[in-house]
Short mmCIF file of C-alpha atoms in Angstrom, two decimals:
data_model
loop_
_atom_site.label_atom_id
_atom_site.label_comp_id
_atom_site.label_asym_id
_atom_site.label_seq_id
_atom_site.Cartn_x
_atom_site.Cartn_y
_atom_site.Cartn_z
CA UNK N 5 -25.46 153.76 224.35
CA UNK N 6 -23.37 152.64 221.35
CA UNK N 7 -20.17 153.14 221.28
CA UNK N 8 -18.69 154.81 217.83
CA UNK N 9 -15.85 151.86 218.23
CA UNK N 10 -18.33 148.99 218.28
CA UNK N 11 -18.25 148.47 214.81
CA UNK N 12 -14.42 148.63 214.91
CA UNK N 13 -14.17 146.26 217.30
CA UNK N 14 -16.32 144.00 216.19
CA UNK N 15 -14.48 144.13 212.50
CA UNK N 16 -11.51 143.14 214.79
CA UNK N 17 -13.28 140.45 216.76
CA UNK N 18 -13.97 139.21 213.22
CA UNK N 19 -10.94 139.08 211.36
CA UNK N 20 -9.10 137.43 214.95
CA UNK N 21 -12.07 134.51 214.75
CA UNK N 22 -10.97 133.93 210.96
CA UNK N 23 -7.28 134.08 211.62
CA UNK N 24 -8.10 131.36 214.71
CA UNK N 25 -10.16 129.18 212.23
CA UNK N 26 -8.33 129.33 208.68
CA UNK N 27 -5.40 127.44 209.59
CA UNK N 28 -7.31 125.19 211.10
CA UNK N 29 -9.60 124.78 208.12
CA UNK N 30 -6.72 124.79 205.71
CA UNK N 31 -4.98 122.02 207.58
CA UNK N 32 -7.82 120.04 207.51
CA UNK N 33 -6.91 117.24 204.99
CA UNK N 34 -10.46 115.49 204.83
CA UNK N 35 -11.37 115.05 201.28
CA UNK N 36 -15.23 114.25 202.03
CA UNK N 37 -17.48 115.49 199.65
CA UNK N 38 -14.16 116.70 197.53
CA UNK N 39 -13.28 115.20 194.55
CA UNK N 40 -9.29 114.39 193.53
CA UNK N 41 -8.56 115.15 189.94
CA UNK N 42 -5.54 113.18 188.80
CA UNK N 43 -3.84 115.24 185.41
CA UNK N 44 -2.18 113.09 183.19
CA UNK N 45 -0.37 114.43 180.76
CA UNK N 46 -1.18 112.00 177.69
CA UNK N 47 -3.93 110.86 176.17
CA UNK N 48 -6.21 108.01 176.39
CA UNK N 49 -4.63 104.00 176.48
CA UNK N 50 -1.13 105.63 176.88
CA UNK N 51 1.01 103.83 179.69
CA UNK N 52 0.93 107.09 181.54
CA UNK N 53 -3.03 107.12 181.34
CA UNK N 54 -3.46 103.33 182.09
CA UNK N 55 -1.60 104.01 185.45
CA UNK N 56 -3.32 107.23 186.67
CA UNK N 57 -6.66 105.31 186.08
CA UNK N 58 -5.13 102.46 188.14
CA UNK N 59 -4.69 104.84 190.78
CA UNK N 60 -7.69 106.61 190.58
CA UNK N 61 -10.22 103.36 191.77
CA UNK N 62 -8.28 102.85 194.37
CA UNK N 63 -6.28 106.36 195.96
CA UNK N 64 -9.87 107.22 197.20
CA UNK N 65 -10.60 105.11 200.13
CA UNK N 66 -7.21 105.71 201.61
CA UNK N 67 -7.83 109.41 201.93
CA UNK N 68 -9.86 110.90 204.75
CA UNK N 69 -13.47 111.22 203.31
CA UNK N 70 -13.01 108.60 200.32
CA UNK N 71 -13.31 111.10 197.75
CA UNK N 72 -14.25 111.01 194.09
CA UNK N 73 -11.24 110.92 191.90
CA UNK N 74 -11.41 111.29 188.17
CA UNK N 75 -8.51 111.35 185.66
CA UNK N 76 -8.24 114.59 182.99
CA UNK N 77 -6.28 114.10 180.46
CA UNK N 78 -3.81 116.92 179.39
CA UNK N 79 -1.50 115.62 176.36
CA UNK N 80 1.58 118.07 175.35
CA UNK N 81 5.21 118.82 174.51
CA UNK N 82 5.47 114.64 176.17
CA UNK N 83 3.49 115.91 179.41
CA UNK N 84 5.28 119.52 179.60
CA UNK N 85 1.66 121.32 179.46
CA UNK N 86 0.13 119.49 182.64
CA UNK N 87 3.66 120.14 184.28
CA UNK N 88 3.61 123.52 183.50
CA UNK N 89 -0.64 123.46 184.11
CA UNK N 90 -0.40 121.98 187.62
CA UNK N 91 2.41 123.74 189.00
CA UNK N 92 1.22 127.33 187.89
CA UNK N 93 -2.48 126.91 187.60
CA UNK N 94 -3.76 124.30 189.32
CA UNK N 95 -5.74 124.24 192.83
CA UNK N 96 -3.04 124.84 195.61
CA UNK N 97 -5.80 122.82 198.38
CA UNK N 98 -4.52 118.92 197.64
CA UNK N 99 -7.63 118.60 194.82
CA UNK N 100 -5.20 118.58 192.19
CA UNK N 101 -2.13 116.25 191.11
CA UNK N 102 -0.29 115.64 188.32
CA UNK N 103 1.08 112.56 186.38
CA UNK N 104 3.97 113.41 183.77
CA UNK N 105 6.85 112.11 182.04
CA UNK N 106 9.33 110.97 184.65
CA UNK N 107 11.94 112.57 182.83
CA UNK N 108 10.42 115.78 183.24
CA UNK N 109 11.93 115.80 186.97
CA UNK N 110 15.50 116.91 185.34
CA UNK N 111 14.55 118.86 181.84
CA UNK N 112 15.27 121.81 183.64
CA UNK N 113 18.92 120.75 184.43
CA UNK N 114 19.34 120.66 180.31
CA UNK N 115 17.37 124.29 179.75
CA UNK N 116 14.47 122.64 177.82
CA UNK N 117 12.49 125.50 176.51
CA UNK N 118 8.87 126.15 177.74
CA UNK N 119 9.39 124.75 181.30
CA UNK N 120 7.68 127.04 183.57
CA UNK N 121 8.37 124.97 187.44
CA UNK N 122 10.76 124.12 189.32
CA UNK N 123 11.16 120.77 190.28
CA UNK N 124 12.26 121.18 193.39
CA UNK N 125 9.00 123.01 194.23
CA UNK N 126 7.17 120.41 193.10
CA UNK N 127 5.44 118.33 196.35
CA UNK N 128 6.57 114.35 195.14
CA UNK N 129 3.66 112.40 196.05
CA UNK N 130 5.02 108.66 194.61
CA UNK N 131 5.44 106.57 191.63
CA UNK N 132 4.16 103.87 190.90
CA UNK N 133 6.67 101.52 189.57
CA UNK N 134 10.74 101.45 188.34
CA UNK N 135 11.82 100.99 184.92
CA UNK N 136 14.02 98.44 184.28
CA UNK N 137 16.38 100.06 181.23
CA UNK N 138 18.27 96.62 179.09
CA UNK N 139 20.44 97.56 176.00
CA UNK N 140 18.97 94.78 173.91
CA UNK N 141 20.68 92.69 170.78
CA UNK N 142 19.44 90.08 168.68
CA UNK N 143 20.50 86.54 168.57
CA UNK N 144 22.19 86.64 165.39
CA UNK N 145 24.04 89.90 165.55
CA UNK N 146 27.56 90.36 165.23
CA UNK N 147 28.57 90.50 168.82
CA UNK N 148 26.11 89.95 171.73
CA UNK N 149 28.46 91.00 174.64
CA UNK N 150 29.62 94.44 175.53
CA UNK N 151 33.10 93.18 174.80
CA UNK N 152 32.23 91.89 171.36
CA UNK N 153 30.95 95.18 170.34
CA UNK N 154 34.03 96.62 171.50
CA UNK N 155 35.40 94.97 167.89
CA UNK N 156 32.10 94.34 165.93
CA UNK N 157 29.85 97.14 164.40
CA UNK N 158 26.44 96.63 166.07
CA UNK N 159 23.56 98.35 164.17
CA UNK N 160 21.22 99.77 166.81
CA UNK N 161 17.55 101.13 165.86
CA UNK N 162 15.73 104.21 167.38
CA UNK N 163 13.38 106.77 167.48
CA UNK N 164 14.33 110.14 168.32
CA UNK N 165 17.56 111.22 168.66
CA UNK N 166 17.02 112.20 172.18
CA UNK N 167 15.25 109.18 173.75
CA UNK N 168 17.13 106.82 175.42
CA UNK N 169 17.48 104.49 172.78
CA UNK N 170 19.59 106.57 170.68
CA UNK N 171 20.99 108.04 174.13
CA UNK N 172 22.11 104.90 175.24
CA UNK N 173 24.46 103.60 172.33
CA UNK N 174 26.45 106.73 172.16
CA UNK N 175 26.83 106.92 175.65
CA UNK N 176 28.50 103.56 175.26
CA UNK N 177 30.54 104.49 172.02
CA UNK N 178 32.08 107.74 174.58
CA UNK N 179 32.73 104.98 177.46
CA UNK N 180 33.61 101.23 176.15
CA UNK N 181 34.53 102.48 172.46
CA UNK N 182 32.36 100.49 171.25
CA UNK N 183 30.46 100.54 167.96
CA UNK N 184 27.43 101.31 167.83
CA UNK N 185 25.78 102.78 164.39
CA UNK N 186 22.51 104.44 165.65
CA UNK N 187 19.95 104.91 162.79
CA UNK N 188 16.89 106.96 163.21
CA UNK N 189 13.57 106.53 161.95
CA UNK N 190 12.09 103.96 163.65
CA UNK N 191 8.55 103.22 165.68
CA UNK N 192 9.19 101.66 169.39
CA UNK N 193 7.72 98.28 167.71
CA UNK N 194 9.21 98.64 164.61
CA UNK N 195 12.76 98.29 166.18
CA UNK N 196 11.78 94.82 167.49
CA UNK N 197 10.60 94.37 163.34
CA UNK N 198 13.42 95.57 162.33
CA UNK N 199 15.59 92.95 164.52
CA UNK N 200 13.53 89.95 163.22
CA UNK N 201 14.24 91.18 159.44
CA UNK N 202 17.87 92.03 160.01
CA UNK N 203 18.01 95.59 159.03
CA UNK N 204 18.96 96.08 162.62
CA UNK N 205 20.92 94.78 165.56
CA UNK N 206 20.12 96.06 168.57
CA UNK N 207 17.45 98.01 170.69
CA UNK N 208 19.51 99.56 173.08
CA UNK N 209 17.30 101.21 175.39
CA UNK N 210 13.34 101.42 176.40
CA UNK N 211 11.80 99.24 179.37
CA UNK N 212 12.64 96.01 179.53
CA UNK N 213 9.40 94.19 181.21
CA UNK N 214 7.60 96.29 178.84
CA UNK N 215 9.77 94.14 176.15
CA UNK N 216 9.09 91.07 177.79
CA UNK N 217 5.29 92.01 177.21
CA UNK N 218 4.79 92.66 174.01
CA UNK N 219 7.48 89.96 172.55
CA UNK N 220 7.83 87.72 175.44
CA UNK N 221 8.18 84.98 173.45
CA UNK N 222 11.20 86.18 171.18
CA UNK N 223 12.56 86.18 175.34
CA UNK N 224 12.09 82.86 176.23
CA UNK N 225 12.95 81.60 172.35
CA UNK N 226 16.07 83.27 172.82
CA UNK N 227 15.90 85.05 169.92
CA UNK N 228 16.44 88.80 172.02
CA UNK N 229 18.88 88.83 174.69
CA UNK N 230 20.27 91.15 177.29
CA UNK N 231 23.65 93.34 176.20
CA UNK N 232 23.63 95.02 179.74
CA UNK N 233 20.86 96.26 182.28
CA UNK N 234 21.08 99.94 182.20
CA UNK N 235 19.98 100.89 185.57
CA UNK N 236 21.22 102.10 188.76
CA UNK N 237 19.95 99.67 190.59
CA UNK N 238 20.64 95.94 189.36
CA UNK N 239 17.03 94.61 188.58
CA UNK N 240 17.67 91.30 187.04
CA UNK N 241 20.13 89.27 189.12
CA UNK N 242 21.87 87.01 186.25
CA UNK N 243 22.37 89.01 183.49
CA UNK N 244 25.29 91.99 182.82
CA UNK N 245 24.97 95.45 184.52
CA UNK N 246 26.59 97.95 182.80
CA UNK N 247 28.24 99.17 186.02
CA UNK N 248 30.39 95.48 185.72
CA UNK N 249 31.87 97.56 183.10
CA UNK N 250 31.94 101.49 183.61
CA UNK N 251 34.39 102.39 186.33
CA UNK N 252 35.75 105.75 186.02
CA UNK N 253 34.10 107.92 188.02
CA UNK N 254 32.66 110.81 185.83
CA UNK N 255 31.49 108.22 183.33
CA UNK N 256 29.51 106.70 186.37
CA UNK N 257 28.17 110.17 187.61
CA UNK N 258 27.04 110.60 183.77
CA UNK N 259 25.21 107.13 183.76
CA UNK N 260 23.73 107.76 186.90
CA UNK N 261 21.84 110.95 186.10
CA UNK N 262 21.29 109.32 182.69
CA UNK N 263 19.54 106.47 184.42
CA UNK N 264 17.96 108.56 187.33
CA UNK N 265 14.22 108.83 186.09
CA UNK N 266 13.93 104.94 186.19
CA UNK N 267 14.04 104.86 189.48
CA UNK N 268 10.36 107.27 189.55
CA UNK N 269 8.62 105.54 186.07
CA UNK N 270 5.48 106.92 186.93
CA UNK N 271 5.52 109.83 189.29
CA UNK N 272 2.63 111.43 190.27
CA UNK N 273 3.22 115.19 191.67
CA UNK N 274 1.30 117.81 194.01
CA UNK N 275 1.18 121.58 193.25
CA UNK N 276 4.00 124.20 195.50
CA UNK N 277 1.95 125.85 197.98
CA UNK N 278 -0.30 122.95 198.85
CA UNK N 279 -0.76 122.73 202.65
CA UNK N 280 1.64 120.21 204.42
CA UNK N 281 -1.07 118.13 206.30
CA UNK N 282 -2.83 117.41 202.48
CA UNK N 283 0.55 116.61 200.94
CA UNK N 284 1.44 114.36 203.90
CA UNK N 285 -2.04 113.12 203.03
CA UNK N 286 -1.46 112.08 199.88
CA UNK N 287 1.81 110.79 200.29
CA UNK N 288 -0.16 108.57 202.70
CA UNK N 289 -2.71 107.68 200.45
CA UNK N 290 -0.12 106.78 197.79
CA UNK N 291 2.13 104.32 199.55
CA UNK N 292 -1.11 102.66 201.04
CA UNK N 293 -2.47 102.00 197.58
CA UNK N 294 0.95 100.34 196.25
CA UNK N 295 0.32 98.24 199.25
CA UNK N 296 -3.56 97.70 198.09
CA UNK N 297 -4.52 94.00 197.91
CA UNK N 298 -7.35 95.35 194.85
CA UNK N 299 -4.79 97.40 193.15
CA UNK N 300 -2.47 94.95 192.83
CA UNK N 301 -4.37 92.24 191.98
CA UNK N 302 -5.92 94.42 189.22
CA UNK N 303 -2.43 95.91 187.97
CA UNK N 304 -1.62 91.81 187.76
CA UNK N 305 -4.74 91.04 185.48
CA UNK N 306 -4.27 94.34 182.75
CA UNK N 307 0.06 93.52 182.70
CA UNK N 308 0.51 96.77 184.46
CA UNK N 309 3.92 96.45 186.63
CA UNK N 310 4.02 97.69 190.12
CA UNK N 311 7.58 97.32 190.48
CA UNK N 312 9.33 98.50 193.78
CA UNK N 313 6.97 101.95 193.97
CA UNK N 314 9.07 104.96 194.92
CA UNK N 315 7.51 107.24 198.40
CA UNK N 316 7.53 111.28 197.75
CA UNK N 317 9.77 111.93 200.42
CA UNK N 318 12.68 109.73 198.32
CA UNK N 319 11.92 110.95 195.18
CA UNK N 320 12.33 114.23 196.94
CA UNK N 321 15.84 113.83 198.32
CA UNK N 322 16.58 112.37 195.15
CA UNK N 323 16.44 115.38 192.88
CA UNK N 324 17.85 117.68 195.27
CA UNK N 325 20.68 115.69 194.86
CA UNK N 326 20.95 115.57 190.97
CA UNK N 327 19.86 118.90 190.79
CA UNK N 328 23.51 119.40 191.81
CA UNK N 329 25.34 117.32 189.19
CA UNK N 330 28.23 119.41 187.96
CA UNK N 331 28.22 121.18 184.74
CA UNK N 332 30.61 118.84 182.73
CA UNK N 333 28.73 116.09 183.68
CA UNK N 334 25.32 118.14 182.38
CA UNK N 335 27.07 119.01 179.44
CA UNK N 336 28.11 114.90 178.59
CA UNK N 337 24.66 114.14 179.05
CA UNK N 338 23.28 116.75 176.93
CA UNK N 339 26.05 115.90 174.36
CA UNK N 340 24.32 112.52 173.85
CA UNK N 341 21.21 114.00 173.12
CA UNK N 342 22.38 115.07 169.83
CA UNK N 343 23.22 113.52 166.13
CA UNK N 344 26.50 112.83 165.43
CA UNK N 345 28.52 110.81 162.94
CA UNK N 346 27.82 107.53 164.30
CA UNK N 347 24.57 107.69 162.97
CA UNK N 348 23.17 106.44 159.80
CA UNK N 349 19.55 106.96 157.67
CA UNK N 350 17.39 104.11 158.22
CA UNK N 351 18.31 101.93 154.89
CA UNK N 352 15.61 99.24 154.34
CA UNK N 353 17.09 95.49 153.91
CA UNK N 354 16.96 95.12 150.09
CA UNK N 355 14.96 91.76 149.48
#
């Protein structure tokens, strides 16, 4: 005889087998027969894009399984739509990461509009290298020390007025009083032009080994040299830090967060929600490629610099930490960030 309850009981026998065998499942970080899709948030031949493809022949044979891993492009709002795509959309089961602006780590702090994450909830996987930030003058300009342009106007050229290289300057101008003119208007390269024709002084901002790759030999002619590395960490051991100069303590706190996403130039970011054993996975994954004899021999040949690569766990503790900065020191920042009336239109040199 059958009981009435059997089918009961066996529903129950069921669902206690499934909760037995779905953590185990889900904390199963094999990847075999998976594939890893690495979201970059520019488009093709952009530094962002040349990296994740760096990563993507070689992440795979360091993770369980030696999965496929393709790159899918996501340009938008300067990687703010594969932020906002991989935190709120994408696969939760360690399939999916995410390459963005390193910036992006602290828009939040500033109220950008459309952010839709938290970077704290982020899982930090890595990044790949540190940027190396030099405020830049030319040869010939009126003062090529910090304390020379403490007396001398120094015409510096830039993009946006929010990158760095308008950023820079006027953070300088609030600190040293010095006297920087920022004029907007300009193309990354064009700056460098610009120098070489005299319309402008200075590039105060931007990489500097990406500098010393596209006009490395206006470097070593001596024809562009170093105002002050603009870093928190002193990269380049015999030129001036701008730290030999700022001392008061706000003014450093302000640098500091200013300077913060060099230290993560290429991070590369996991969805919240993604199971710890597939996060600790990646992370694994990650730092063992950076180590990758292929990887960096590659990264060597195409000029793309693996410079002091950041774990997930650091750039983790990191942001909690500026994700703390006090409001006046948010408010400098963001003061920066905006025109003001030591700015100029970009004036071509009349021949």
């Amino acid at each position: 005889m059958i009981s009435r309850n059997a089918p009961r009981l066996a529903a129950i026998a069921l669902a206690s087998a499934a909760m037995l065998t779905a953590p185990a499942e889900a904390a199963d970080p094999s990847y075999k027969g998976r594939t890893l899709t690495i979201v970059v948030g520019y488009g093709p031949a952009a530094s962002y894009d040349l990296y994740s493809r760096l990563l993507s022949r070689h992440i795979g044979r360091h993770l369980s399984g030696n999965p496929t891993v393709v790159v899918q492009n996501m340009p938008g709002g300067s990687s703010l739509r594969a932020a906002n795509y991989v935190y709120n959309a994408a696969a939760k089961d360690g399939s999916v990461v995410g390459v963005i602006r390193n910036g992006m780590a602290l828009e939040q702090l500033y109220g950008r509009p459309g952010i839709k994450f938290d970077a704290l909830k982020f899982n930090w996987i890595g990044s790949l290298t540190r940027i190396t930030g030099a405020c830049t003058v030319w040869h010939a300009a009126p003062a090529t020390t910090i304390e020379e342009a403490k007396k001398k106007e120094i015409v510096a050229g830039a993009i946006g007025t929010q990158g760095s290289i308008a950023v820079y300057p006027r953070a300088l101008n609030d600190m040293l009083d010095t006297k920087f003119k920022v004029v907007l208007g300009y193309s990354s390269a064009g700056i460098v032009q610009a120098m070489e024709q005299g319309e402008v002084h200075s590039r105060c901002g931007g990489d500097w080994h990406s500098l010393t790759s596209s006009h490395g030999h206006l470097i070593r002619d001596g024809k562009i040299r170093i105002l002050a590395q603009m870093t928190n960490k002193k990269a380049l051991p015999d030129q001036p830090w701008i730290f030999d100069y700022v001392k008061k303590e706000e003014d450093v706190q302000v640098l500091r967060l200013i300077f913060a996403s060099q230290d993560w130039g290429q991070p590369v970011v996991a969805p919240p929600g993604v199971p710890k054993a597939h996060v600790a996975a990646l992370r694994t994954a990650f730092d063992a490629a950076m180590k990758d004899k292929a990887l960096l021999a590659e990264a060597e040949r195409t000029k793309l610099r693996i410079d002091d690569p950041m774990p997930g766990a650091e750039i983790q503790s990191l942001l909690e930490g500026y994700h703390k900065t006090p409001k006046s020191v948010l408010d400098r920042v963001s003061s920066y960030g905006k025109p003001g009336s030591n700015e100029g239109k970009v004036e071509k040199k009349k021949k």
